[in-house]
Coordinates of C-alpha atoms in Angstrom, one line a residue:
M1 CA -1.7 -11.9 -6.2
L2 CA -3.7 -10.8 -3.9
D3 CA -6.0 -13.6 -3.1
A4 CA -3.3 -15.7 -3.2
V5 CA -1.5 -13.7 0.0
L6 CA -4.5 -13.5 1.8
P7 CA -7.1 -15.5 0.7
G8 CA -10.7 -14.5 0.7
S9 CA -9.7 -11.5 -0.9
T10 CA -11.6 -10.2 -4.2
A11 CA -10.4 -6.9 -4.9
Y12 CA -8.0 -3.7 -4.3
D13 CA -10.8 -2.4 -1.9
P14 CA -11.0 -2.1 2.3
N15 CA -13.8 -3.5 2.7
R16 CA -13.3 -7.2 0.2
I17 CA -10.0 -7.7 1.6
S18 CA -10.1 -11.1 3.8
G19 CA -7.8 -11.4 6.8
I20 CA -7.9 -8.3 8.9
P21 CA -9.2 -8.8 12.1
A22 CA -11.3 -5.3 12.9
E23 CA -9.7 -5.0 15.9
D24 CA -5.8 -4.8 13.8
W25 CA -7.0 -1.5 12.8
K26 CA -5.2 1.6 14.2
P27 CA -6.4 5.8 13.2
F28 CA -4.3 7.4 10.7
D29 CA -5.9 10.5 9.8
I30 CA -5.4 11.1 6.2
E31 CA -6.9 14.7 5.8
E32 CA -6.4 17.1 8.8
R33 CA -2.9 16.4 8.8
D34 CA 0.7 17.7 6.8
A35 CA 0.8 15.8 3.3
D36 CA 5.1 15.0 4.4
A37 CA 4.0 13.7 7.5
I38 CA 1.2 11.4 6.2
E39 CA 3.7 10.3 3.7
D40 CA 5.9 9.6 5.8
D41 CA 3.8 7.5 8.7
F42 CA 2.6 5.3 5.8
L43 CA 6.5 5.1 5.1
S44 CA 7.4 3.7 8.1
Y45 CA 4.5 0.4 7.7
C46 CA 6.4 0.4 5.0
A47 CA 10.4 0.1 6.5
D48 CA 10.5 -4.0 6.7
L49 CA 8.5 -5.0 2.7
E50 CA 11.0 -6.4 -0.1
G51 CA 11.0 -7.0 -3.6
P52 CA 8.1 -6.3 -6.2
L53 CA 5.4 -4.2 -4.6
I54 CA 1.9 -4.2 -5.7
V55 CA 0.7 -0.5 -5.1
V56 CA -2.9 0.6 -5.6
N57 CA -4.7 4.0 -4.9
S58 CA -7.4 6.3 -6.2
T59 CA -5.3 6.9 -9.2
S60 CA -5.0 3.3 -10.3
F61 CA -9.2 3.2 -10.6
D62 CA -8.1 6.2 -13.3
E63 CA -9.1 5.0 -17.3
D64 CA -5.7 6.0 -17.9
Q65 CA -3.5 4.2 -14.9
G66 CA -4.0 0.8 -13.2
P67 CA -1.8 -0.4 -10.1
F68 CA 1.9 0.7 -9.8
F69 CA 4.8 -2.0 -9.5
V70 CA 7.4 -0.9 -7.3
D71 CA 10.5 -2.3 -6.1
A72 CA 10.2 -1.7 -2.8
A73 CA 13.9 0.1 -2.2
S74 CA 12.1 2.4 -5.1
L75 CA 9.0 2.9 -2.4
V76 CA 10.0 6.1 -0.8
D77 CA 10.8 7.9 -4.7
F78 CA 7.7 6.4 -5.4
V79 CA 5.4 8.1 -3.1
K80 CA 7.0 11.3 -2.0
T81 CA 7.6 12.5 -6.1
F82 CA 4.0 11.1 -7.2
H83 CA 2.2 13.8 -7.5
V84 CA 4.9 15.0 -10.5
R85 CA 4.9 11.8 -12.4
V86 CA 1.8 10.7 -12.0
R87 CA -0.4 13.8 -11.0
D88 CA -2.2 13.9 -7.5
Y89 CA -1.2 13.3 -4.4
F90 CA -0.4 10.0 -3.6
M91 CA -1.7 9.4 -0.4
Y92 CA -6.1 10.9 -1.5
A93 CA -8.2 8.4 -0.9
S94 CA -7.7 4.5 0.1
V95 CA -3.9 2.8 0.0
I96 CA -3.0 -0.9 -0.5
V97 CA 0.1 -2.2 -0.5
V98 CA 0.9 -6.1 -1.4
S99 CA 4.6 -7.4 -0.6
P100 CA 4.6 -11.0 -2.4
V101 CA 7.7 -11.7 -0.8
T102 CA 6.9 -11.3 2.3
G103 CA 2.9 -11.8 2.6
W104 CA 2.7 -8.1 4.5
V105 CA -0.4 -6.4 3.1
I106 CA -0.7 -2.4 3.8
V107 CA -4.2 -0.3 3.7
V108 CA -4.8 2.9 4.1
Q109 CA -8.9 3.3 4.2
D110 CA -9.9 6.8 3.2
D111 CA -11.7 7.0 6.4
G112 CA -8.8 7.5 8.8
Y113 CA -7.3 4.0 9.6
I114 CA -4.2 2.2 8.6
V115 CA -3.7 -2.0 9.3
K116 CA -1.3 -4.0 7.9
V117 CA -1.3 -7.4 8.4
R118 CA 0.5 -10.1 7.6
G119 CA -0.8 -13.0 4.6
N120 CA 1.0 -15.7 3.2
A121 CA 4.8 -15.5 1.1
V122 CA 4.1 -16.3 -2.2
M123 CA 6.8 -15.4 -4.0
T124 CA 11.1 -15.8 -3.6
M125 CA 13.9 -13.0 -4.0
P126 CA 16.8 -14.8 -6.2
L127 CA 20.2 -14.4 -4.3
G128 CA 21.9 -12.0 -6.1
A129 CA 18.5 -9.3 -6.0
G130 CA 19.1 -8.3 -2.0
G131 CA 17.1 -11.6 -1.2
T132 CA 18.2 -14.5 0.7
G133 CA 16.5 -16.7 -2.0
T134 CA 13.9 -18.1 0.7

């Protein structure tokens, strides 16, 4: 799915995602700030996402996990309760969120940067499901 949204991307790894201009990266400290402030700041980047999302964080690579599939309307609850429902802190390391409906991809690098880039919208929301069907 990531390759369809951002062609040339080969993995859910910030270093293997294509189509992100170097100048678009912004500082985003995930180590020295309050955890709630970090999550809130991250979620502000996600406010205009719609539909099903693919969410990948450090926990996704554990043997018993994988990518998370979360509806955009539930993302705040997912992030804020992640440590209770899954384990670990959600923003422990790199995070990637792909919105196939909007084409937005948000990437947080664990070395302190964030980017939001628009790729291809490759999915539509059915009418009556909170989307416009476009």
